[in-house]
Tab-separated table of C-alpha atoms in Angstrom:
chain	number	residue	atom	x	y	z
A	1	MET	CA	5.398	-14.489	291.854
A	2	ALA	CA	8.921	-13.023	291.921
A	3	ILE	CA	10.386	-16.452	291.128
A	4	ALA	CA	7.832	-17.021	288.366
A	5	LEU	CA	8.577	-13.627	286.814
A	6	ALA	CA	12.314	-14.293	286.914
A	7	ALA	CA	11.740	-17.680	285.275
A	8	ALA	CA	9.541	-16.216	282.541
A	9	ASN	CA	12.033	-13.411	281.826
A	10	SER	CA	14.791	-16.049	281.580
A	11	ARG	CA	12.818	-17.871	278.858
A	12	TRP	CA	11.956	-20.798	281.115
A	13	GLY	CA	8.944	-22.985	280.495
A	14	ILE	CA	6.390	-24.161	283.007
A	15	ASP	CA	8.140	-27.541	283.216
A	16	ASP	CA	11.399	-25.849	284.247
A	17	LEU	CA	9.566	-23.830	286.882
A	18	ARG	CA	7.799	-26.924	288.221
A	19	ALA	CA	11.095	-28.799	288.565
A	20	ALA	CA	12.715	-25.867	290.361
A	21	LEU	CA	9.869	-25.325	292.820
A	22	LEU	CA	9.428	-28.998	293.664
A	23	ASP	CA	13.146	-29.430	294.299
A	24	GLU	CA	13.717	-30.001	298.031
A	25	ARG	CA	16.872	-27.894	297.911
A	26	ASN	CA	14.924	-24.824	296.788
A	27	GLU	CA	13.428	-22.955	299.737
A	28	GLY	CA	11.431	-20.679	297.426
A	29	GLY	CA	9.128	-23.546	296.430
A	30	ALA	CA	8.032	-24.469	299.946
A	31	TRP	CA	4.565	-22.990	299.396
A	32	LEU	CA	4.008	-25.442	296.532
A	33	ARG	CA	5.330	-28.476	298.437
A	34	VAL	CA	3.295	-27.850	301.589
A	35	ARG	CA	1.332	-30.906	302.691
A	36	ARG	CA	-1.987	-31.349	304.398
A	37	ARG	CA	-2.283	-31.775	308.147
A	38	ASN	CA	-2.363	-35.547	307.817
A	39	GLY	CA	0.883	-35.483	305.820
A	40	ALA	CA	-0.731	-36.231	302.447
A	41	PRO	CA	0.431	-34.155	299.448
A	42	ARG	CA	-1.894	-31.497	298.074
A	43	LEU	CA	-3.940	-32.453	295.027
A	44	ASP	CA	-4.096	-28.944	293.542
A	45	ILE	CA	-0.370	-28.462	292.954
A	46	GLU	CA	-0.738	-28.392	289.194
A	47	LEU	CA	-3.696	-26.021	289.402
A	48	ARG	CA	-1.782	-23.589	291.620
A	49	LEU	CA	1.267	-23.798	289.400
A	50	GLU	CA	-0.714	-23.133	286.221
A	51	ARG	CA	-2.486	-20.193	287.856
A	52	LEU	CA	0.855	-18.726	288.970
A	53	TRP	CA	2.388	-19.152	285.505
A	54	ARG	CA	-0.647	-17.581	283.812
A	55	LYS	CA	-0.470	-14.535	286.104
A	56	ALA	CA	3.277	-14.167	285.492
A	57	GLN	CA	2.775	-14.254	281.719
A	58	GLN	CA	-0.012	-11.684	281.946
A	59	ARG	CA	2.096	-9.350	284.071
A	60	ILE	CA	4.992	-9.572	281.628
A	61	ARG	CA	2.661	-8.661	278.761
A	62	GLU	CA	1.280	-5.690	280.658
A	63	ARG	CA	4.593	-4.558	282.130
A	64	PRO	CA	7.442	-5.839	279.967
A	65	ARG	CA	10.917	-5.794	281.419
A	66	VAL	CA	13.033	-2.781	280.512
A	67	ALA	CA	16.749	-2.986	281.176
A	68	ASP	CA	18.134	-0.126	279.078
A	69	ARG	CA	17.294	2.358	276.336
A	70	HIS	CA	17.515	-0.344	273.685
A	71	SER	CA	14.832	-2.361	275.468
A	72	VAL	CA	12.550	0.692	275.522
A	73	HIS	CA	13.052	1.394	271.820
A	74	GLY	CA	12.535	-2.285	271.042
A	75	GLU	CA	9.259	-2.426	272.965
A	76	ILE	CA	8.010	0.762	271.299
A	77	ALA	CA	8.925	-0.680	267.901
A	78	ASP	CA	6.982	-3.851	268.729
A	79	ILE	CA	3.935	-1.767	269.654
A	80	ARG	CA	4.140	0.093	266.357
A	81	LEU	CA	4.419	-3.177	264.457
A	82	THR	CA	1.389	-4.515	266.313
A	83	MET	CA	-0.558	-1.385	265.356
A	84	GLN	CA	0.331	-1.980	261.722
A	85	ALA	CA	-0.577	-5.647	261.964
A	86	GLU	CA	-4.220	-4.902	262.898
A	87	PRO	CA	-5.343	-1.904	260.805
A	88	ARG	CA	-9.027	-2.773	261.267
A	89	HIS	CA	-8.690	-1.816	264.931
A	90	PHE	CA	-8.072	1.783	263.790
A	91	ALA	CA	-10.712	1.946	261.078
A	92	GLY	CA	-13.160	4.814	260.758
A	93	ALA	CA	-12.765	8.473	261.688
A	94	ALA	CA	-12.405	7.698	265.396
A	95	GLY	CA	-9.870	4.978	264.660
A	96	VAL	CA	-7.720	7.342	262.598
A	97	THR	CA	-7.770	9.823	265.472
A	98	ASP	CA	-6.859	7.126	267.997
A	99	HIS	CA	-3.983	5.995	265.776
A	100	ALA	CA	-2.619	9.548	265.562
A	101	VAL	CA	-2.896	10.138	269.326
A	102	LEU	CA	-1.329	6.790	270.198
A	103	SER	CA	1.505	7.397	267.721
A	104	ALA	CA	2.125	10.828	269.265
A	105	LEU	CA	2.279	9.256	272.730
A	106	LEU	CA	4.751	6.664	271.415
A	107	ASP	CA	6.915	9.523	270.135
A	108	VAL	CA	6.897	11.071	273.616
A	109	ALA	CA	7.775	7.710	275.169
A	110	GLY	CA	10.670	7.266	272.749
A	111	GLU	CA	12.062	10.707	273.534
A	112	CYS	CA	11.723	10.200	277.300
A	113	LEU	CA	12.932	6.548	277.196
A	114	THR	CA	10.032	5.216	279.233
A	115	LEU	CA	7.019	2.964	278.781
A	116	THR	CA	5.009	5.082	281.231
A	117	PRO	CA	5.030	8.474	279.488
A	118	SER	CA	3.363	11.541	280.934
A	119	ALA	CA	1.818	13.972	278.457
A	120	SER	CA	-1.009	16.483	278.472
A	121	THR	CA	-3.764	16.640	275.905
A	122	ARG	CA	-2.304	19.860	274.502
A	123	GLN	CA	1.158	18.351	274.063
A	124	LEU	CA	-0.327	15.418	272.176
A	125	ALA	CA	-2.584	17.748	270.183
A	126	GLU	CA	0.426	19.671	268.867
A	127	ARG	CA	2.105	16.450	267.769
A	128	ALA	CA	-1.022	14.898	266.268
A	129	GLY	CA	-2.332	18.031	264.567
A	130	LEU	CA	-5.649	17.842	266.415
A	131	SER	CA	-7.541	19.922	268.941
A	132	HIS	CA	-6.975	19.108	272.596
A	133	GLN	CA	-10.694	18.318	273.015
A	134	THR	CA	-10.424	15.673	270.278
A	135	VAL	CA	-7.308	14.240	271.936
A	136	ALA	CA	-9.097	14.035	275.291
A	137	ARG	CA	-11.954	12.034	273.757
A	138	SER	CA	-9.469	9.755	272.002
A	139	LEU	CA	-7.568	9.085	275.229
A	140	ARG	CA	-10.812	8.123	276.937
A	141	ARG	CA	-11.519	5.610	274.172
A	142	LEU	CA	-7.997	4.187	274.269
A	143	THR	CA	-7.921	3.797	278.059
A	144	THR	CA	-11.431	2.329	278.121
A	145	ASP	CA	-10.453	-0.215	275.482
A	146	ALA	CA	-7.192	-0.833	277.434
A	147	ARG	CA	-5.669	-2.701	274.518
A	148	TYR	CA	-2.746	-0.371	273.908
A	149	LEU	CA	-3.020	2.118	276.739
A	150	ARG	CA	-3.857	2.231	280.434
A	151	GLN	CA	-3.900	5.280	282.698
A	152	GLU	CA	-1.498	4.914	285.607
A	153	ALA	CA	-2.138	8.262	287.309
A	154	PRO	CA	-4.628	11.061	286.537
A	155	SER	CA	-3.627	14.675	286.001
A	156	ALA	CA	-3.263	16.820	289.112
A	157	GLY	CA	-2.670	20.560	289.148
A	158	VAL	CA	-0.002	21.377	286.571
A	159	LEU	CA	1.101	17.731	286.283
A	160	ALA	CA	-0.106	15.779	283.255
A	161	ALA	CA	-1.602	12.298	283.411
A	162	ARG	CA	0.714	9.275	283.218
A	163	TYR	CA	-0.038	6.293	280.987
A	164	ARG	CA	1.207	2.721	280.596
A	165	LEU	CA	1.867	1.525	277.054
A	166	LEU	CA	0.651	-2.007	276.386
A	167	ARG	CA	1.461	-4.447	273.605
A	168	PRO	CA	-1.333	-6.879	272.700
A	169	GLU	CA	-0.508	-10.315	271.400
A	170	VAL	CA	-1.018	-10.344	267.623
A	171	ASP	CA	0.426	-13.122	265.471
A	172	ALA	CA	0.975	-11.190	262.246
A	173	GLU	CA	3.797	-9.596	260.313
A	174	ALA	CA	3.749	-5.982	259.190
A	175	SER	CA	5.050	-5.479	255.681
A	176	ILE	CA	5.782	-1.739	255.887
A	177	VAL	CA	7.453	0.100	258.751
A	178	ARG	CA	7.380	3.918	258.801
A	179	TRP	CA	8.235	5.670	262.040
A	180	GLU	CA	8.270	9.230	260.670
A	181	SER	CA	4.976	11.027	260.330
A	182	HIS	CA	3.767	14.283	258.770
A	183	ARG	CA	0.496	14.405	260.696
A	184	ASP	CA	1.462	17.654	262.491
A	185	HIS	CA	2.063	19.572	259.237
A	186	ASP	CA	-0.188	22.532	258.491
A	187	ALA	CA	-1.300	20.913	255.227
A	188	PHE	CA	-3.144	18.238	257.245
A	189	ALA	CA	-4.965	20.668	259.531
A	190	TYR	CA	-8.692	20.357	260.110
A	191	ARG	CA	-9.540	22.899	257.380
A	192	GLY	CA	-6.904	21.435	255.065
A	193	LEU	CA	-6.467	17.829	253.991
A	194	GLY	CA	-7.415	16.433	257.418
A	195	ARG	CA	-6.194	13.633	259.677
A	196	VAL	CA	-7.392	10.802	257.394
A	197	ALA	CA	-5.263	12.152	254.566
A	198	ALA	CA	-2.314	12.405	256.984
A	199	ARG	CA	-2.695	8.721	257.845
A	200	LEU	CA	-2.731	7.741	254.163
A	201	PHE	CA	0.171	10.072	253.348
A	202	ASP	CA	2.339	8.290	255.935
A	203	LEU	CA	1.492	4.918	254.389
A	204	ILE	CA	2.147	5.915	250.784
A	205	ASP	CA	5.376	4.364	249.572
A	206	GLY	CA	4.733	3.026	246.090
A	207	SER	CA	1.431	1.505	247.235
A	208	THR	CA	-1.686	0.821	245.209
A	209	ASP	CA	-5.240	1.663	246.220
A	210	THR	CA	-5.870	-1.901	247.372
A	211	GLU	CA	-2.696	-1.963	249.473
A	212	LEU	CA	-3.603	1.335	251.126
A	213	VAL	CA	-7.037	-0.031	252.003
A	214	GLU	CA	-5.443	-3.081	253.642
A	215	LEU	CA	-2.798	-1.058	255.477
A	216	SER	CA	-5.138	1.637	256.783
A	217	GLY	CA	-8.264	-0.418	257.467
A	218	LEU	CA	-10.385	2.330	255.887
A	219	HIS	CA	-13.217	1.939	253.413
A	220	PRO	CA	-12.135	1.921	249.737
A	221	ARG	CA	-14.324	4.941	248.933
A	222	THR	CA	-12.765	6.872	251.808
A	223	VAL	CA	-9.263	6.017	250.595
A	224	ARG	CA	-10.010	7.007	247.006
A	225	ARG	CA	-11.640	10.302	248.039
A	226	HIS	CA	-8.665	11.443	250.109
A	227	LEU	CA	-6.163	10.275	247.512
A	228	ARG	CA	-7.932	12.436	244.921
A	229	ARG	CA	-7.809	15.437	247.267
A	230	MET	CA	-4.084	15.019	247.914
A	231	ALA	CA	-3.401	14.543	244.216
A	232	ALA	CA	-5.376	17.710	243.433
A	233	VAL	CA	-3.034	19.851	245.563
A	234	GLY	CA	0.014	18.056	244.207
A	235	VAL	CA	1.433	16.340	247.291
A	236	ILE	CA	1.149	12.848	245.742
A	237	ARG	CA	1.112	11.464	242.238
A	238	ARG	CA	0.137	8.207	240.599
A	239	VAL	CA	2.513	6.427	238.258
A	240	GLY	CA	1.671	3.010	236.870
A	241	GLY	CA	-1.152	2.470	239.341
A	242	ARG	CA	1.061	3.191	242.381
A	243	TRP	CA	1.091	6.302	244.546
A	244	SER	CA	4.210	8.167	245.641
A	245	HIS	CA	5.049	11.476	247.300
A	246	ALA	CA	5.405	14.359	244.894
A	247	GLY	CA	4.985	18.030	245.844
A	248	ASP	CA	5.973	20.248	248.737
A	249	LEU	CA	3.707	20.183	251.776
A	250	ASP	CA	4.443	23.844	252.533
A	251	ALA	CA	3.180	24.853	249.105
A	252	ALA	CA	0.080	22.724	249.643
A	253	ALA	CA	-0.541	24.463	252.977
A	254	ASP	CA	-0.327	27.845	251.214
A	255	THR	CA	-2.797	26.652	248.613
A	256	LEU	CA	-5.192	25.390	251.285
A	257	GLN	CA	-4.684	28.571	253.367
A	258	THR	CA	-3.718	26.602	256.472
A	259	THR	CA	-0.155	27.908	256.894
A	260	GLY	CA	0.520	28.859	260.493
A	261	THR	CA	-2.176	26.628	261.992
A	262	GLY	CA	0.322	24.680	264.084
A	263	GLN	CA	2.059	27.796	265.403
A	264	ALA	CA	-1.282	29.378	266.267
A	265	ARG	CA	-2.284	26.215	268.148
A	266	LYS	CA	0.971	26.217	270.126
A	267	ALA	CA	0.566	29.900	270.993
A	268	ARG	CA	-3.017	29.314	272.133
A	269	HIS	CA	-1.955	26.331	274.256
A	270	GLN	CA	0.839	28.357	275.851
A	271	ALA	CA	-1.628	31.107	276.751
A	272	GLU	CA	-3.981	28.515	278.246
A	273	ARG	CA	-1.131	27.014	280.285
A	274	GLU	CA	-0.156	30.400	281.666
A	275	ALA	CA	-3.774	31.172	282.507
A	276	TRP	CA	-4.175	27.802	284.223
A	277	ILE	CA	-1.006	28.253	286.292
A	278	GLU	CA	-2.192	31.698	287.348
A	279	TRP	CA	-5.651	30.430	288.224
A	280	THR	CA	-4.516	27.378	290.193
A	281	THR	CA	-1.963	29.492	292.091
A	282	GLU	CA	-4.698	31.973	292.973
A	283	PHE	CA	-7.037	29.130	293.961
A	284	ASP	CA	-4.458	27.602	296.292
A	285	ALA	CA	-3.708	31.011	297.799
A	286	LYS	CA	-7.364	31.434	298.794
A	287	ARG	CA	-6.945	28.585	301.276
A	288	GLY	CA	-3.746	29.978	302.821
A	289	TRP	CA	-2.989	32.017	305.908
A	290	ARG	CA	-3.380	35.358	304.077
A	291	VAL	CA	-7.100	34.696	303.603
A	292	GLN	CA	-7.504	33.811	307.253
A	293	ARG	CA	-5.898	37.125	308.271
A	294	GLY	CA	-7.711	39.240	305.701
A	295	LEU	CA	-4.556	40.020	303.735
A	296	HIS	CA	-5.482	38.247	300.506
A	297	ASN	CA	-5.529	40.581	297.498
A	298	PRO	CA	-6.884	38.757	294.412
A	299	LEU	CA	-5.593	39.699	290.987
A	300	GLN	CA	-8.040	41.755	288.948
A	301	ARG	CA	-6.970	41.463	285.306
A	302	LEU	CA	-8.233	39.716	282.209
A	303	LEU	CA	-6.925	36.295	281.257
A	304	PRO	CA	-4.576	36.283	278.225
A	305	LEU	CA	-7.124	34.450	276.066
A	306	LYS	CA	-9.201	35.518	273.104
A	307	MET	CA	-12.347	34.175	274.728
A	308	ALA	CA	-11.837	36.520	277.718
A	309	ALA	CA	-12.064	39.630	275.545
């Protein structure tokens, strides 16, 4: 497998690999040249070789080689292009949520320069402008589908879960590439314009209604409804049948009375983290030597959460 992976990464074909393994001077191909007890050659050489090559190609797709930071950024860019090339995979309300969560995880991977990023549901919620419960449900869908994401290690204690980013094979070209997103702005909070409007806002770049439907994979009525809502608060405008960005998102958030939603979410998540660290520390202490000797003194104070009041 190591030889097959090296050959595939070197852009070899199966014919090149066959010639190298069947060469008598190559000791690494002895397993393929082994003969039967009577000295006759094996009849399943081609079958074994094809199976080996298929497994090597699959492993490269699941775990692409990464040599430096440029390779990481290139692989992340390919994943984003693949996401744009199949918008129907992210259709519907759940699909829009999955797209936002996966994009947030790609942002984390790009900042950490890794294809196996580790992020909690609250970290992704702050980047995606969603609740951490919604992010948790989205991650379960994405890992169950295992098309773009696979869980490498579950969360443990104060350590977040680790994921493996995958790039499916899609033979299509994306016409528009936009890496920046405004999905975490207060204007697109749950009680504001919403996550569907945030997805359309990121795609708007002189696009028509029909182009937005094709790029987003959403129903035409859904696209038109959210475009009207964004136009009503002045964040987009239509000129000559094409939509473009217009107003200030901060002013729209003031109009929608959602200013400060992101900061409030971050403050609430920080309080929950502190409460969790305190609780898990106390839980671990209950199994220590102080409990066995009767010296354990549990903390008796309220958690720093609104729900504890």
